[in-house]
Short mmCIF file of N, CA and C in Angstrom, two decimals:
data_model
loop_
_atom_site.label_atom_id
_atom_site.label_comp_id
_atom_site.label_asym_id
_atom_site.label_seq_id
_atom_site.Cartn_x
_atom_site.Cartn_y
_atom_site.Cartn_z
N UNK A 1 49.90 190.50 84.41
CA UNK A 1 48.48 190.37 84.62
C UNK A 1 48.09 191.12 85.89
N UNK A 2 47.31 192.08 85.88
CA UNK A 2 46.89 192.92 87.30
C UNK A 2 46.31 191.75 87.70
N UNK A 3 46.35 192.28 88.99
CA UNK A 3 45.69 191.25 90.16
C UNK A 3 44.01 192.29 90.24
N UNK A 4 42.91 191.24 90.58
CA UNK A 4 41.69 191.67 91.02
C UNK A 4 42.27 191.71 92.47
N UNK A 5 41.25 193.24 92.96
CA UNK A 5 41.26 193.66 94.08
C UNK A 5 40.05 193.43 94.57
N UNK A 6 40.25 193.01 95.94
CA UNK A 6 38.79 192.53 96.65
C UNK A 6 38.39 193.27 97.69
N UNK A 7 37.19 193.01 97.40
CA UNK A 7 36.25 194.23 98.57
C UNK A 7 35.96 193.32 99.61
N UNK A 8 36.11 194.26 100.90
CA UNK A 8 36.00 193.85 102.03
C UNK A 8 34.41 193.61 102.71
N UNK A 9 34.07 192.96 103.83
CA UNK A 9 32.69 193.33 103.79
C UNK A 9 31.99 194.79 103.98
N UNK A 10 32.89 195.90 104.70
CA UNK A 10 32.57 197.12 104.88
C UNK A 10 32.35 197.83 104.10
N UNK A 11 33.28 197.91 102.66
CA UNK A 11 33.11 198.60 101.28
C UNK A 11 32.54 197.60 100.70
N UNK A 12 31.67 196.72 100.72
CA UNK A 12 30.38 196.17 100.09
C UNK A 12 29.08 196.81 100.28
N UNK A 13 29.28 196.66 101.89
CA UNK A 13 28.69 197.78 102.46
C UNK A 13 28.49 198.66 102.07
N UNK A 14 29.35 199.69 101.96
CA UNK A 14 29.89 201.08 101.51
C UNK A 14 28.93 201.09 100.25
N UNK A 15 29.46 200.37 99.20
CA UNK A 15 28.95 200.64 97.52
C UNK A 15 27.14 200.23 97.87
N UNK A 16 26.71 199.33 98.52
CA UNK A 16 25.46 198.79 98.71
C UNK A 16 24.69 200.31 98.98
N UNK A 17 25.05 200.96 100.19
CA UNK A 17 24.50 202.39 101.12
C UNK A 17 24.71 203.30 99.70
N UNK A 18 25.67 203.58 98.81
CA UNK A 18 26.00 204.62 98.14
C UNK A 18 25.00 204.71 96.84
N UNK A 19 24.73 203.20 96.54
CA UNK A 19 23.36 202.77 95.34
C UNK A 19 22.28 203.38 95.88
N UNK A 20 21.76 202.69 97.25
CA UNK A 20 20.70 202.83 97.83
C UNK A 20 20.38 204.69 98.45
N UNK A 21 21.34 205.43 98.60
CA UNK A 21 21.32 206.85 98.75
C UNK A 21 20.89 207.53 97.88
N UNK A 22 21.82 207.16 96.36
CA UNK A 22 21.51 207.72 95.30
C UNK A 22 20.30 207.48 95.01
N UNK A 23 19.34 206.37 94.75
CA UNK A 23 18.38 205.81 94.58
C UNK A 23 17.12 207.09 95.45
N UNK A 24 17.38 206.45 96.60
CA UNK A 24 16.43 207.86 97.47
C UNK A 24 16.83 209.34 96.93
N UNK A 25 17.36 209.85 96.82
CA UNK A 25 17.72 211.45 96.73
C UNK A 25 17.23 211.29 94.98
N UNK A 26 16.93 210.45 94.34
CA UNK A 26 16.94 210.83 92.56
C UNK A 26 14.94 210.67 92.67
N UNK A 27 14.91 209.30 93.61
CA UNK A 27 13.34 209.38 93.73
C UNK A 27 12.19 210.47 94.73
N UNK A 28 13.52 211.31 96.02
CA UNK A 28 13.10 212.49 96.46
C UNK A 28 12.85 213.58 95.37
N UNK A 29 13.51 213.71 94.21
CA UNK A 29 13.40 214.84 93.58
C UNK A 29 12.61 214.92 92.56
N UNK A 30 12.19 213.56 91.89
CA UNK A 30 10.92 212.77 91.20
C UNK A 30 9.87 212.91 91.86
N UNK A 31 9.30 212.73 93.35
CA UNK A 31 8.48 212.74 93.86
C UNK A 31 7.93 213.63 94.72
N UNK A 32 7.26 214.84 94.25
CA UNK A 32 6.64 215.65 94.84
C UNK A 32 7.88 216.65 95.52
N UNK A 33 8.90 217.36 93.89
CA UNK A 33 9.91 218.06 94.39
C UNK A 33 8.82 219.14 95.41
N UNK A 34 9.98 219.86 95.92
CA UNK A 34 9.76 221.17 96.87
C UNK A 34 8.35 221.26 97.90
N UNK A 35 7.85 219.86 98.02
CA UNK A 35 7.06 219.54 99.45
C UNK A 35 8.44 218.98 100.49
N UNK A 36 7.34 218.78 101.72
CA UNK A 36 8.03 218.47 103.23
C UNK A 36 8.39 217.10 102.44
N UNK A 37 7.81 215.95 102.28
CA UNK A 37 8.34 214.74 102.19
C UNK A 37 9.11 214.76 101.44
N UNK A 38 9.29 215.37 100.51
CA UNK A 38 10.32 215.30 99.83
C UNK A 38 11.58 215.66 100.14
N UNK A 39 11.65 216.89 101.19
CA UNK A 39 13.00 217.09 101.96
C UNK A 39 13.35 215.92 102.46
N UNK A 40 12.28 215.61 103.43
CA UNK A 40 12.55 214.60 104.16
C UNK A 40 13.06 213.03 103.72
N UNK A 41 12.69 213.21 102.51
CA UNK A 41 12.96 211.68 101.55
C UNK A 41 14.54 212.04 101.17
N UNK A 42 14.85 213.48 100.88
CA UNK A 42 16.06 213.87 100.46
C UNK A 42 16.87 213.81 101.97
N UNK A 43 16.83 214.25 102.91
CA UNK A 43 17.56 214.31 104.13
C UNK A 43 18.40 212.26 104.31
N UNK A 44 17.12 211.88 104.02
CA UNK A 44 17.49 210.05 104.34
C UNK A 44 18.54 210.04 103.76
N UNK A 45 18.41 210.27 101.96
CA UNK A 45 19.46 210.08 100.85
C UNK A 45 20.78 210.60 101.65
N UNK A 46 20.45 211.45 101.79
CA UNK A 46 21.83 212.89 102.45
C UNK A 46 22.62 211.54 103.41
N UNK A 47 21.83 211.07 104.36
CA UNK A 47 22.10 210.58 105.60
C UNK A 47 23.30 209.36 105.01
N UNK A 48 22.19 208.62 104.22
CA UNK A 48 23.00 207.13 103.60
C UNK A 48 24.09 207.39 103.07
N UNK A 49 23.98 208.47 101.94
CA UNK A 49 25.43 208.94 101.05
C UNK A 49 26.59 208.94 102.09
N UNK A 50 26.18 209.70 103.27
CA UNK A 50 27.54 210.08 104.39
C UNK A 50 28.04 209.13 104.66
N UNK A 51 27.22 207.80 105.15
CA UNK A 51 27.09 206.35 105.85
C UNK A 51 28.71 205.41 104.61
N UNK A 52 27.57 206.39 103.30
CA UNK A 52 28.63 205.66 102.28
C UNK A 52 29.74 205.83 102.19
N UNK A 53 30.03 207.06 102.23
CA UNK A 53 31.24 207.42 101.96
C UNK A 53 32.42 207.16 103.25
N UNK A 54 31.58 207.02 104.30
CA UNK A 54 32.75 206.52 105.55
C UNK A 54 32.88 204.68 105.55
N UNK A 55 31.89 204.01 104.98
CA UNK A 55 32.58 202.70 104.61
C UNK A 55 33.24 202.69 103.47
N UNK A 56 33.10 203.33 102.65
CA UNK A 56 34.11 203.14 101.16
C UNK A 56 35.42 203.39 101.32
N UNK A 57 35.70 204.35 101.76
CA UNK A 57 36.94 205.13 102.22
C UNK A 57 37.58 204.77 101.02
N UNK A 58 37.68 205.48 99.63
CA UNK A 58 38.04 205.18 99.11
C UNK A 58 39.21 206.44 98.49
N UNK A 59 40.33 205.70 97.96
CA UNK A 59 41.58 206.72 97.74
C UNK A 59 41.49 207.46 96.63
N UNK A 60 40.67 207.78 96.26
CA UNK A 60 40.11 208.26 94.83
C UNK A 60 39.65 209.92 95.64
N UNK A 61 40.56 211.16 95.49
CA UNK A 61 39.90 212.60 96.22
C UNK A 61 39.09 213.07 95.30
N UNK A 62 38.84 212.99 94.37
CA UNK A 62 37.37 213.48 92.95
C UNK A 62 36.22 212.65 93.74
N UNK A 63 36.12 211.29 93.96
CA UNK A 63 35.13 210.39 94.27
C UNK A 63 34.75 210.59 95.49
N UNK A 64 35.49 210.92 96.77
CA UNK A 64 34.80 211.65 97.91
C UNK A 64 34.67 212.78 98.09
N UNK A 65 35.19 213.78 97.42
CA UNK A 65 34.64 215.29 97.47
C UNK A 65 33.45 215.21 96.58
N UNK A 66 33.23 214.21 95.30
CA UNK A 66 31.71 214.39 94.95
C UNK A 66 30.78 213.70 95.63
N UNK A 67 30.75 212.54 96.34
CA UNK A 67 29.59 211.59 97.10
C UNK A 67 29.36 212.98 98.04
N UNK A 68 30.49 213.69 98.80
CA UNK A 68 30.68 214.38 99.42
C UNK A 68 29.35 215.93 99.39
N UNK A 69 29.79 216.20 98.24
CA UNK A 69 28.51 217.22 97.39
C UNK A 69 27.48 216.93 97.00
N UNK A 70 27.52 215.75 97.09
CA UNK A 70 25.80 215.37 96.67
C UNK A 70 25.21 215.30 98.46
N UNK A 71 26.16 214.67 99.34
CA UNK A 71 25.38 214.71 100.49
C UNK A 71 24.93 215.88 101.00
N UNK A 72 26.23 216.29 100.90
CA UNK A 72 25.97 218.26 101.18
C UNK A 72 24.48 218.69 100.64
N UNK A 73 24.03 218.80 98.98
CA UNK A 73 22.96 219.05 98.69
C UNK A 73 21.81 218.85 98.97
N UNK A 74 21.89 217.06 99.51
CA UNK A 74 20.35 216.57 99.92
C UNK A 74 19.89 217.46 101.41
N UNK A 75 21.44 217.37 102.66
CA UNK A 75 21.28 218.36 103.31
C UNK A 75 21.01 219.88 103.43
N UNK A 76 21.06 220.37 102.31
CA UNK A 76 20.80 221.72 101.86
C UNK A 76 19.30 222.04 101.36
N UNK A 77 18.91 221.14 100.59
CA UNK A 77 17.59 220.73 100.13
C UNK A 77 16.31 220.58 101.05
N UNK A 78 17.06 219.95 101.86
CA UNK A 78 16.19 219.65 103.35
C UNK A 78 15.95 221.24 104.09
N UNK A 79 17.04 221.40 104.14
CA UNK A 79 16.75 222.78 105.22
C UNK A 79 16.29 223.54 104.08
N UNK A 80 16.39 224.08 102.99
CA UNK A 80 15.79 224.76 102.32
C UNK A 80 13.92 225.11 102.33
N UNK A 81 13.76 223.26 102.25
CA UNK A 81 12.07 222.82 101.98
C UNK A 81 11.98 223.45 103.37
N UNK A 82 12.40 223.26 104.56
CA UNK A 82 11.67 223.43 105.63
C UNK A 82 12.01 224.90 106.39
N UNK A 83 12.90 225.56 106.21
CA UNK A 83 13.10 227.03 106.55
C UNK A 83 12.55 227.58 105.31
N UNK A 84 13.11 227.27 103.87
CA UNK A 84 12.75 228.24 102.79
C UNK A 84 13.30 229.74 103.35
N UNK A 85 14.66 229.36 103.87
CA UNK A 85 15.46 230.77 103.76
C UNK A 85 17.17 230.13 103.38
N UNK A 86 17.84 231.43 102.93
CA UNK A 86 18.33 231.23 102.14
C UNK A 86 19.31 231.08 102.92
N UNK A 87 19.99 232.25 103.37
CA UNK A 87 20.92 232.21 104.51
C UNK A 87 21.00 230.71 105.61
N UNK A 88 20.48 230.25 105.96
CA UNK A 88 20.44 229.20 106.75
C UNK A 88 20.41 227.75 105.73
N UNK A 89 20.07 227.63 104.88
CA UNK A 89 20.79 227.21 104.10
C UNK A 89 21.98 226.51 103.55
N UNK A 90 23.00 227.63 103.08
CA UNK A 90 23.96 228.01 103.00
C UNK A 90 24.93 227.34 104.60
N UNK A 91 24.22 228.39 105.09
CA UNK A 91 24.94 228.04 106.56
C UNK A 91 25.08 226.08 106.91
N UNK A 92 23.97 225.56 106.62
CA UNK A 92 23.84 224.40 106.99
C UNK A 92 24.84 223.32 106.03
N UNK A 93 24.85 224.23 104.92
CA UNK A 93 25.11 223.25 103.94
C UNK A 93 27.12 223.75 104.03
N UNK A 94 27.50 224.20 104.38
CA UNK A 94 28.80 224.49 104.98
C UNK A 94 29.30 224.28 105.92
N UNK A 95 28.61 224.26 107.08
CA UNK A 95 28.78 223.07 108.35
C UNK A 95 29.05 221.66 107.91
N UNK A 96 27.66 221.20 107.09
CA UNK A 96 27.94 219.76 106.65
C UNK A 96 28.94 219.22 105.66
N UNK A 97 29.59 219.97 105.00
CA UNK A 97 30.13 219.89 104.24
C UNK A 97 31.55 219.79 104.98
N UNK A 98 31.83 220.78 105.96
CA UNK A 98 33.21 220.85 106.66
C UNK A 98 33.47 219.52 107.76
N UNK A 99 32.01 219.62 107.89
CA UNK A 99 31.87 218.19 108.93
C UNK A 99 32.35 216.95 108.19
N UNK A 100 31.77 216.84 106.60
CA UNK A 100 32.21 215.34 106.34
C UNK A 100 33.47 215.46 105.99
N UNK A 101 33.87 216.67 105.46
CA UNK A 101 35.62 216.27 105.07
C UNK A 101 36.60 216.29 106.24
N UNK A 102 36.25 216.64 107.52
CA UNK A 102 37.16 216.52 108.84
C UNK A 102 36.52 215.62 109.36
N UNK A 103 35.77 215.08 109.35
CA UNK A 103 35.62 213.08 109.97
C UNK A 103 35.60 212.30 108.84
N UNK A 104 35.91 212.50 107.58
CA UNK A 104 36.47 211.42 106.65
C UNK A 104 37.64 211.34 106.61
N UNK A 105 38.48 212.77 107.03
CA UNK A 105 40.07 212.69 107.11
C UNK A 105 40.66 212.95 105.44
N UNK A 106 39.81 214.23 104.89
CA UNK A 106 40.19 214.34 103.27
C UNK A 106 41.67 215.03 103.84
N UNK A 107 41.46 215.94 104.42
CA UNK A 107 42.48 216.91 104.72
C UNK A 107 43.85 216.25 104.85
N UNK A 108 44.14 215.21 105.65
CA UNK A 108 45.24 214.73 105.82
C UNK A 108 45.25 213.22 104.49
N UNK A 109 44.42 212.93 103.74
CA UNK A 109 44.56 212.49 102.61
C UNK A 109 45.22 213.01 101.93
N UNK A 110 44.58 214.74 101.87
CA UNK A 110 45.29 215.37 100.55
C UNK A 110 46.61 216.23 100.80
N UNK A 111 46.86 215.92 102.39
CA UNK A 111 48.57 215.93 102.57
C UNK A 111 49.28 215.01 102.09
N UNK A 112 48.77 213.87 102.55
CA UNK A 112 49.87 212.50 102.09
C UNK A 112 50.05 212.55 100.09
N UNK A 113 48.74 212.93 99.62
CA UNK A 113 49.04 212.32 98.67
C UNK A 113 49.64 213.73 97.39
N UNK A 114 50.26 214.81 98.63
CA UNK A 114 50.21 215.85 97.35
C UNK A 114 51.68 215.82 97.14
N UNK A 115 52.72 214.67 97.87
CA UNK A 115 54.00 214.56 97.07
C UNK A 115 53.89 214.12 95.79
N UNK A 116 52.68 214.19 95.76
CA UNK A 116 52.64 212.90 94.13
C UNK A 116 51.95 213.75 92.96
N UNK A 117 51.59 214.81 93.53
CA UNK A 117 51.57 215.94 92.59
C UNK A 117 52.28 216.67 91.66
N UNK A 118 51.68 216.66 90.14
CA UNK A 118 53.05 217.78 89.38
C UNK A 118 53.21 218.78 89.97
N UNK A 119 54.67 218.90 89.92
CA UNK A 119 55.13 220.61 90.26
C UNK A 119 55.71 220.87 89.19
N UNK A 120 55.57 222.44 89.22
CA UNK A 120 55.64 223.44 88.04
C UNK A 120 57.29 223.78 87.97
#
């Protein structure tokens, strides 16, 4: 019989911020896409998703490289609405992106866990 695994209060946390992110960034893009508030409604989402993904910490590398890309986007989205250039952009959205996977610690995740990888 598997045992139920229990969530701590932090990854309650975690899943609570990751609902509530998604929630903002789906109703930023419903509501008056490609105006200022709407970046700005998308930037929040961006913000919470990050929030989420550092209480979840979860061992699943598909499940934080995607919370991961969606934050990236809302951040990309944002600077987009408000530069509306392309290059900077890009730029922003590659900073943030490098930023959350070296303070989530994917990198040395996906050391530990690549003995457990098929080899050819």
């Amino acid at each position: 019989m598997k045992r139920i695994r229990q969530l701590t209060f932090l990854q309650s946390f975690g899943y609570l911020a990751l609902a509530l992110g998604l929630i903002i960034e789906v109703y930023a893009l419903f509501n008056g896409l490609g105006t200022r508030l709407s970046g700005d409604d998308m930037f929040g989402g961006a913000v919470v998703l990050a929030l989420a993904i550092a209480f979840i910490h979860s061992k699943n590398l598909p499940v934080n490289l995607t919370l991961i890309a969606l934050s990236t986007l809302g951040f990309a989205y944002f600077t987009f609405i408000h530069t509306h250039a392309w290059f900077w952009t890009v730029v922003l959205a590659a900073l943030a992106a490098a930023f959350m996977i070296y303070f989530f610690g994917l990198r040395g995740e996906v050391r530990r866990n690549q003995s457990e990888w098929f080899h050819f």
